Amino acid sequence: MIYIGNHVSVSKGYLAMGRHEHKLGGNTFAFFPRNPRGGKSKQVSAEDMEALRQYISDNQFGKLVVHGAYTMNVCAAKDEIRANSREMMRDDLLRLQSLPGNFYNFHPGCHVGQGNQTGVRQIAEAVADIIRETEQTSKIPLQNKVLLETMAGKGSEIGGCFEELKAIIDLAVSIGGEELRGKLGVCFDTCHIWDAGYDIQTDLDGVLAHFDDVIGLNDLCAVHLNDSKNTCGSRKDRHEQLGKGMIGADALCAVVRHPLLQNRPFILETPNDDAGYKQEIQTVREWMLR
Ligand code: FE
Ligand code: FE
Ligand code: ZN
């Protein structure tokens, strides 16, 4: 069973996203609850969220992978940006308390100068604080797992290696308590890990074994399925359509078919219009039947 889908615009509301994805042939999707570049999130009615919840249940969708805004940087050097980023994430998670059982992923952030160790600590503190605050405000436990995304390691980006993600999770748990462990996970972006230097083309088994050693495959909750415009280790982060980049169709096919990666939502973040996404969803479904 594969759950495959793509990024969908929230501009027409929540239920509209589910219907749109269904038309493209997908059975999961991702969306930005606010403008991906930041700013105010769209006002959504409780009815619209409930309608989507019912729709994805009726149509047997996999878990959705909601994406935090790119502009969020909870380890920014400036206090004001950090505070603002925390506010955005808290607002997203609070709203998603009404859409339970899904994932919320975000880019760990860029330390922009204060060093990886400080960055890791700031991210861990932010995650622990925000989850606690979300639970206090909504008066119920966190309803969606929070996923740290594997990054390409561009510039001062945190999360370009599995060890850093593990360090964030462990530190967040040591701050927030052991019950936080089940509320955190990782989103595995194929373009990003390739660009970070993990060779999933010639050694997918080795990369997954390493992930399992460092973090544990149980915590690999979702996959961003992208080809890359650049070579392994380039640290560039430029996505490409499936099969048209340097990772290639055979290696990406091996990812979606890998026995250790089954039953996860796979999200396309490839440069595409709707027709392109529809085609890629079809392609991935064909790979599963090979
Ligand atoms: Fe992302
Ligand atoms: Fe991604
Ligand atoms: Zn990317």
Short mmCIF file of C-alpha atoms and ligand atoms in Angstrom, two decimals:
data_model
loop_
_atom_site.label_atom_id
_atom_site.label_comp_id
_atom_site.label_asym_id
_atom_site.label_seq_id
_atom_site.Cartn_x
_atom_site.Cartn_y
_atom_site.Cartn_z
CA MET A 1 0.00 0.00 0.00
CA ILE A 2 1.40 3.39 -0.88
CA TYR A 3 0.17 6.76 0.26
CA ILE A 4 1.23 9.23 -2.38
CA GLY A 5 0.36 12.85 -2.98
CA ASN A 6 1.76 16.33 -3.44
CA HIS A 7 1.69 19.84 -2.12
CA VAL A 8 -1.74 21.45 -2.45
CA SER A 9 -2.76 25.09 -2.06
CA VAL A 10 -4.92 25.94 0.94
CA SER A 11 -6.42 28.97 -0.85
CA LYS A 12 -9.83 27.34 -1.47
CA GLY A 13 -10.11 25.88 1.99
CA TYR A 14 -9.52 22.52 3.65
CA LEU A 15 -12.16 20.26 2.12
CA ALA A 16 -11.24 21.61 -1.34
CA MET A 17 -7.69 20.34 -0.81
CA GLY A 18 -8.89 16.78 -0.21
CA ARG A 19 -11.13 16.83 -3.28
CA HIS A 20 -8.37 18.29 -5.41
CA GLU A 21 -5.86 15.64 -4.35
CA HIS A 22 -8.39 12.90 -4.99
CA LYS A 23 -8.80 14.20 -8.54
CA LEU A 24 -5.05 14.04 -9.07
CA GLY A 25 -5.08 10.38 -8.02
CA GLY A 26 -3.41 10.94 -4.65
CA ASN A 27 -4.34 9.61 -1.20
CA THR A 28 -2.34 11.94 1.01
CA PHE A 29 -1.09 15.50 0.58
CA ALA A 30 0.86 18.33 2.09
CA PHE A 31 -0.08 21.96 2.53
CA PHE A 32 1.15 25.12 4.16
CA PRO A 33 -1.38 26.25 6.78
CA ARG A 34 -0.18 29.79 6.05
CA ASN A 35 1.72 31.49 3.26
CA PRO A 36 4.94 29.40 2.88
CA ARG A 37 6.94 32.62 3.10
CA GLY A 38 5.30 33.40 6.43
CA GLY A 39 2.63 35.89 7.30
CA LYS A 40 -0.90 35.42 8.45
CA SER A 41 -2.62 32.07 8.15
CA LYS A 42 -5.94 31.80 6.42
CA GLN A 43 -8.99 31.87 8.64
CA VAL A 44 -10.57 28.42 8.50
CA SER A 45 -13.90 27.43 9.85
CA ALA A 46 -14.25 24.47 12.19
CA GLU A 47 -16.83 23.06 9.74
CA ASP A 48 -14.34 23.10 6.87
CA MET A 49 -11.70 21.28 8.93
CA GLU A 50 -14.24 18.72 10.08
CA ALA A 51 -15.39 18.24 6.47
CA LEU A 52 -11.81 17.49 5.41
CA ARG A 53 -11.35 15.12 8.34
CA GLN A 54 -14.46 13.22 7.25
CA TYR A 55 -13.45 13.29 3.57
CA ILE A 56 -9.97 11.83 4.09
CA SER A 57 -11.40 9.17 6.35
CA ASP A 58 -14.14 8.22 3.83
CA ASN A 59 -11.56 8.06 1.03
CA GLN A 60 -8.99 6.13 3.08
CA PHE A 61 -6.26 8.73 2.79
CA GLY A 62 -2.97 8.19 4.59
CA LYS A 63 -1.71 10.68 7.13
CA LEU A 64 -1.33 14.23 5.84
CA VAL A 65 2.03 15.98 6.15
CA VAL A 66 1.36 19.62 6.97
CA HIS A 67 4.39 21.82 6.29
CA GLY A 68 5.47 24.66 8.57
CA ALA A 69 6.34 27.91 6.78
CA TYR A 70 9.85 28.21 5.32
CA THR A 71 10.35 31.51 7.10
CA MET A 72 10.06 29.90 10.51
CA ASN A 73 13.49 29.73 12.10
CA VAL A 74 13.31 28.78 15.76
CA CYS A 75 17.11 28.95 16.04
CA ALA A 76 17.56 32.35 14.40
CA ALA A 77 20.25 34.56 15.90
CA LYS A 78 17.77 37.43 16.43
CA ASP A 79 15.42 37.13 19.41
CA GLU A 80 12.58 38.71 17.49
CA ILE A 81 12.72 36.17 14.63
CA ARG A 82 12.92 33.30 17.10
CA ALA A 83 9.90 34.58 19.02
CA ASN A 84 7.95 35.14 15.83
CA SER A 85 8.81 31.65 14.56
CA ARG A 86 7.67 30.09 17.82
CA GLU A 87 4.42 32.01 17.55
CA MET A 88 3.81 30.69 14.01
CA MET A 89 4.47 27.09 14.99
CA ARG A 90 2.29 27.35 18.09
CA ASP A 91 -0.54 28.82 16.01
CA ASP A 92 -0.21 26.03 13.40
CA LEU A 93 -0.18 23.26 16.00
CA LEU A 94 -3.09 24.75 17.89
CA ARG A 95 -5.22 24.90 14.76
CA LEU A 96 -4.22 21.34 13.80
CA GLN A 97 -5.52 20.05 17.13
CA SER A 98 -8.84 19.86 15.20
CA LEU A 99 -7.29 17.70 12.46
CA PRO A 100 -5.91 14.85 14.56
CA GLY A 101 -3.76 11.89 13.56
CA ASN A 102 -1.59 13.61 10.97
CA PHE A 103 1.96 14.99 10.80
CA TYR A 104 3.36 18.50 11.02
CA ASN A 105 6.86 18.85 9.61
CA PHE A 106 9.20 21.80 9.72
CA HIS A 107 12.73 22.75 8.75
CA PRO A 108 14.84 22.74 11.93
CA GLY A 109 16.33 26.10 11.00
CA CYS A 110 19.55 28.00 10.28
CA HIS A 111 21.71 29.14 13.17
CA VAL A 112 23.21 32.01 11.14
CA GLY A 113 26.31 32.35 13.26
CA GLN A 114 25.89 31.08 16.80
CA GLY A 115 27.01 27.56 15.84
CA ASN A 116 25.38 24.16 15.46
CA GLN A 117 25.41 23.29 19.15
CA THR A 118 23.54 26.45 20.12
CA GLY A 119 21.19 25.96 17.19
CA VAL A 120 20.40 22.39 18.24
CA ARG A 121 19.66 23.58 21.79
CA GLN A 122 17.41 26.42 20.62
CA ILE A 123 15.42 24.09 18.37
CA ALA A 124 15.02 21.49 21.12
CA GLU A 125 13.87 24.14 23.62
CA ALA A 126 11.43 25.59 21.10
CA VAL A 127 9.89 22.21 20.26
CA ALA A 128 9.52 21.25 23.93
CA ASP A 129 8.05 24.66 24.87
CA ILE A 130 5.66 24.89 21.91
CA ILE A 131 4.24 21.40 22.41
CA ARG A 132 3.70 22.09 26.12
CA GLU A 133 2.04 25.43 25.36
CA THR A 134 -0.16 23.88 22.66
CA GLU A 135 -1.36 21.23 25.09
CA GLN A 136 -1.97 23.79 27.84
CA THR A 137 -3.98 26.11 25.59
CA SER A 138 -6.05 23.39 23.92
CA LYS A 139 -6.34 21.37 27.17
CA ILE A 140 -5.81 18.11 25.23
CA PRO A 141 -2.64 16.15 24.37
CA LEU A 142 -0.88 17.00 21.11
CA GLN A 143 -2.95 15.47 18.28
CA ASN A 144 -0.32 15.41 15.51
CA LYS A 145 3.28 14.25 15.52
CA VAL A 146 5.87 16.95 14.95
CA LEU A 147 8.49 15.94 12.37
CA LEU A 148 11.93 17.44 11.90
CA GLU A 149 12.89 17.43 8.23
CA THR A 150 16.24 16.09 7.04
CA MET A 151 18.02 19.02 5.38
CA ALA A 152 20.63 19.47 2.63
CA GLY A 153 23.02 21.20 5.04
CA LYS A 154 23.13 24.35 2.93
CA GLY A 155 24.84 27.29 4.65
CA SER A 156 24.21 27.21 8.40
CA GLU A 157 21.22 24.88 8.07
CA ILE A 158 20.76 22.49 11.01
CA GLY A 159 19.64 18.94 10.26
CA GLY A 160 22.03 18.08 7.43
CA CYS A 161 23.03 14.88 9.23
CA PHE A 162 21.05 12.27 11.13
CA GLU A 163 23.11 12.84 14.30
CA GLU A 164 21.92 16.45 14.58
CA LEU A 165 18.26 15.46 14.29
CA LYS A 166 18.80 12.80 16.94
CA ALA A 167 20.49 15.35 19.21
CA ILE A 168 17.49 17.71 18.87
CA ILE A 169 15.00 14.94 19.66
CA ASP A 170 16.97 13.68 22.66
CA LEU A 171 17.47 17.16 24.08
CA ALA A 172 13.80 18.06 23.57
CA VAL A 173 12.85 14.89 25.43
CA SER A 174 15.26 15.66 28.26
CA ILE A 175 13.65 19.12 28.58
CA GLY A 176 10.02 18.16 28.04
CA GLY A 177 9.90 14.70 29.54
CA GLU A 178 9.89 11.16 28.19
CA GLU A 179 6.28 11.40 26.94
CA LEU A 180 7.55 13.85 24.32
CA ARG A 181 9.39 11.05 22.51
CA GLY A 182 6.24 9.64 20.92
CA LYS A 183 5.24 13.10 19.74
CA LEU A 184 8.38 13.65 17.65
CA GLY A 185 9.68 12.08 14.46
CA VAL A 186 11.56 12.72 11.23
CA CYS A 187 10.51 13.53 7.67
CA PHE A 188 12.97 11.98 5.19
CA ASP A 189 13.47 14.23 2.15
CA THR A 190 15.22 12.30 -0.65
CA CYS A 191 16.57 15.43 -2.39
CA HIS A 192 17.86 16.86 0.86
CA ILE A 193 19.63 13.75 2.14
CA TRP A 194 21.18 13.16 -1.29
CA ASP A 195 22.41 16.75 -1.39
CA ALA A 196 23.66 16.32 2.19
CA GLY A 197 25.87 13.43 1.02
CA TYR A 198 23.84 10.28 1.73
CA ASP A 199 24.13 8.14 -1.40
CA ILE A 200 20.67 6.62 -1.77
CA GLN A 201 21.46 5.77 -5.41
CA THR A 202 24.15 3.14 -4.83
CA ASP A 203 23.63 2.39 -1.12
CA LEU A 204 20.01 2.89 -0.05
CA ASP A 205 20.23 -0.08 2.32
CA GLY A 206 23.34 1.39 3.94
CA VAL A 207 21.73 4.82 4.35
CA LEU A 208 18.61 3.31 5.93
CA ALA A 209 20.74 1.11 8.21
CA HIS A 210 22.64 4.22 9.31
CA PHE A 211 19.36 6.07 9.92
CA ASP A 212 18.18 3.11 11.96
CA ASP A 213 21.39 3.10 14.04
CA VAL A 214 21.31 6.82 14.76
CA ILE A 215 17.59 7.69 15.01
CA GLY A 216 15.61 4.48 14.50
CA LEU A 217 13.41 3.73 11.48
CA ASN A 218 10.32 3.76 13.70
CA ASP A 219 10.76 7.53 13.87
CA LEU A 220 10.99 7.89 10.08
CA CYS A 221 7.36 8.90 9.73
CA ALA A 222 7.04 10.49 6.28
CA VAL A 223 8.99 10.84 3.03
CA HIS A 224 9.37 13.86 0.76
CA LEU A 225 9.90 12.22 -2.62
CA ASN A 226 12.00 14.48 -4.83
CA ASP A 227 14.73 14.12 -7.42
CA SER A 228 17.67 16.54 -7.19
CA LYS A 229 19.20 18.88 -9.75
CA ASN A 230 22.62 18.41 -8.15
CA THR A 231 25.17 15.76 -7.26
CA CYS A 232 25.30 13.83 -3.99
CA GLY A 233 26.96 15.99 -1.34
CA SER A 234 26.41 19.27 -3.23
CA ARG A 235 24.48 20.82 -0.29
CA LYS A 236 22.38 22.82 -2.75
CA ASP A 237 18.71 21.84 -2.18
CA ARG A 238 17.25 22.24 -5.68
CA HIS A 239 14.39 19.80 -6.31
CA GLU A 240 13.81 18.16 -9.68
CA GLN A 241 10.99 16.11 -11.23
CA LEU A 242 11.18 12.36 -10.58
CA GLY A 243 13.64 10.70 -12.96
CA LYS A 244 14.88 13.96 -14.44
CA GLY A 245 17.53 14.67 -11.83
CA MET A 246 20.76 13.18 -10.51
CA ILE A 247 19.13 10.63 -8.19
CA GLY A 248 17.18 9.08 -11.05
CA ALA A 249 14.05 7.00 -11.49
CA ASP A 250 15.58 3.65 -10.53
CA ALA A 251 16.86 4.88 -7.18
CA LEU A 252 13.59 6.70 -6.35
CA CYS A 253 11.62 3.61 -7.37
CA ALA A 254 13.76 1.60 -4.93
CA VAL A 255 12.89 4.11 -2.19
CA VAL A 256 9.12 3.81 -2.64
CA ARG A 257 9.36 0.00 -2.90
CA HIS A 258 11.72 -0.45 0.04
CA PRO A 259 10.25 -2.89 2.57
CA LEU A 260 11.42 -0.72 5.49
CA LEU A 261 9.57 2.34 4.15
CA GLN A 262 6.11 0.94 3.57
CA ASN A 263 2.91 2.57 4.84
CA ARG A 264 4.47 6.02 5.12
CA PRO A 265 2.99 9.02 3.32
CA PHE A 266 5.14 10.00 0.31
CA ILE A 267 4.86 13.65 -0.66
CA LEU A 268 6.00 15.05 -4.01
CA GLU A 269 7.65 18.48 -3.76
CA THR A 270 8.84 18.44 -7.35
CA PRO A 271 8.61 21.47 -9.66
CA ASN A 272 5.28 20.65 -11.33
CA ASP A 273 1.81 21.88 -12.21
CA ASP A 274 -1.29 19.77 -11.52
CA ALA A 275 -0.90 17.78 -14.75
CA GLY A 276 2.71 17.02 -13.80
CA TYR A 277 1.74 15.88 -10.30
CA LYS A 278 -1.03 13.69 -11.68
CA GLN A 279 1.51 12.07 -13.98
CA GLU A 280 4.07 11.55 -11.19
CA ILE A 281 1.47 10.03 -8.88
CA GLN A 282 0.60 7.62 -11.69
CA THR A 283 4.29 6.83 -12.22
CA VAL A 284 4.84 6.06 -8.54
CA ARG A 285 1.78 3.79 -8.51
CA GLU A 286 3.24 1.93 -11.50
CA TRP A 287 6.58 1.56 -9.69
CA MET A 288 4.75 -0.16 -6.84
CA LEU A 289 3.38 -2.74 -9.31
CA ARG A 290 6.76 -3.55 -10.92
FE FE B 1 10.47 21.03 3.53
FE FE B 2 11.04 18.59 1.79
ZN ZN B 3 14.12 21.34 -0.37
#
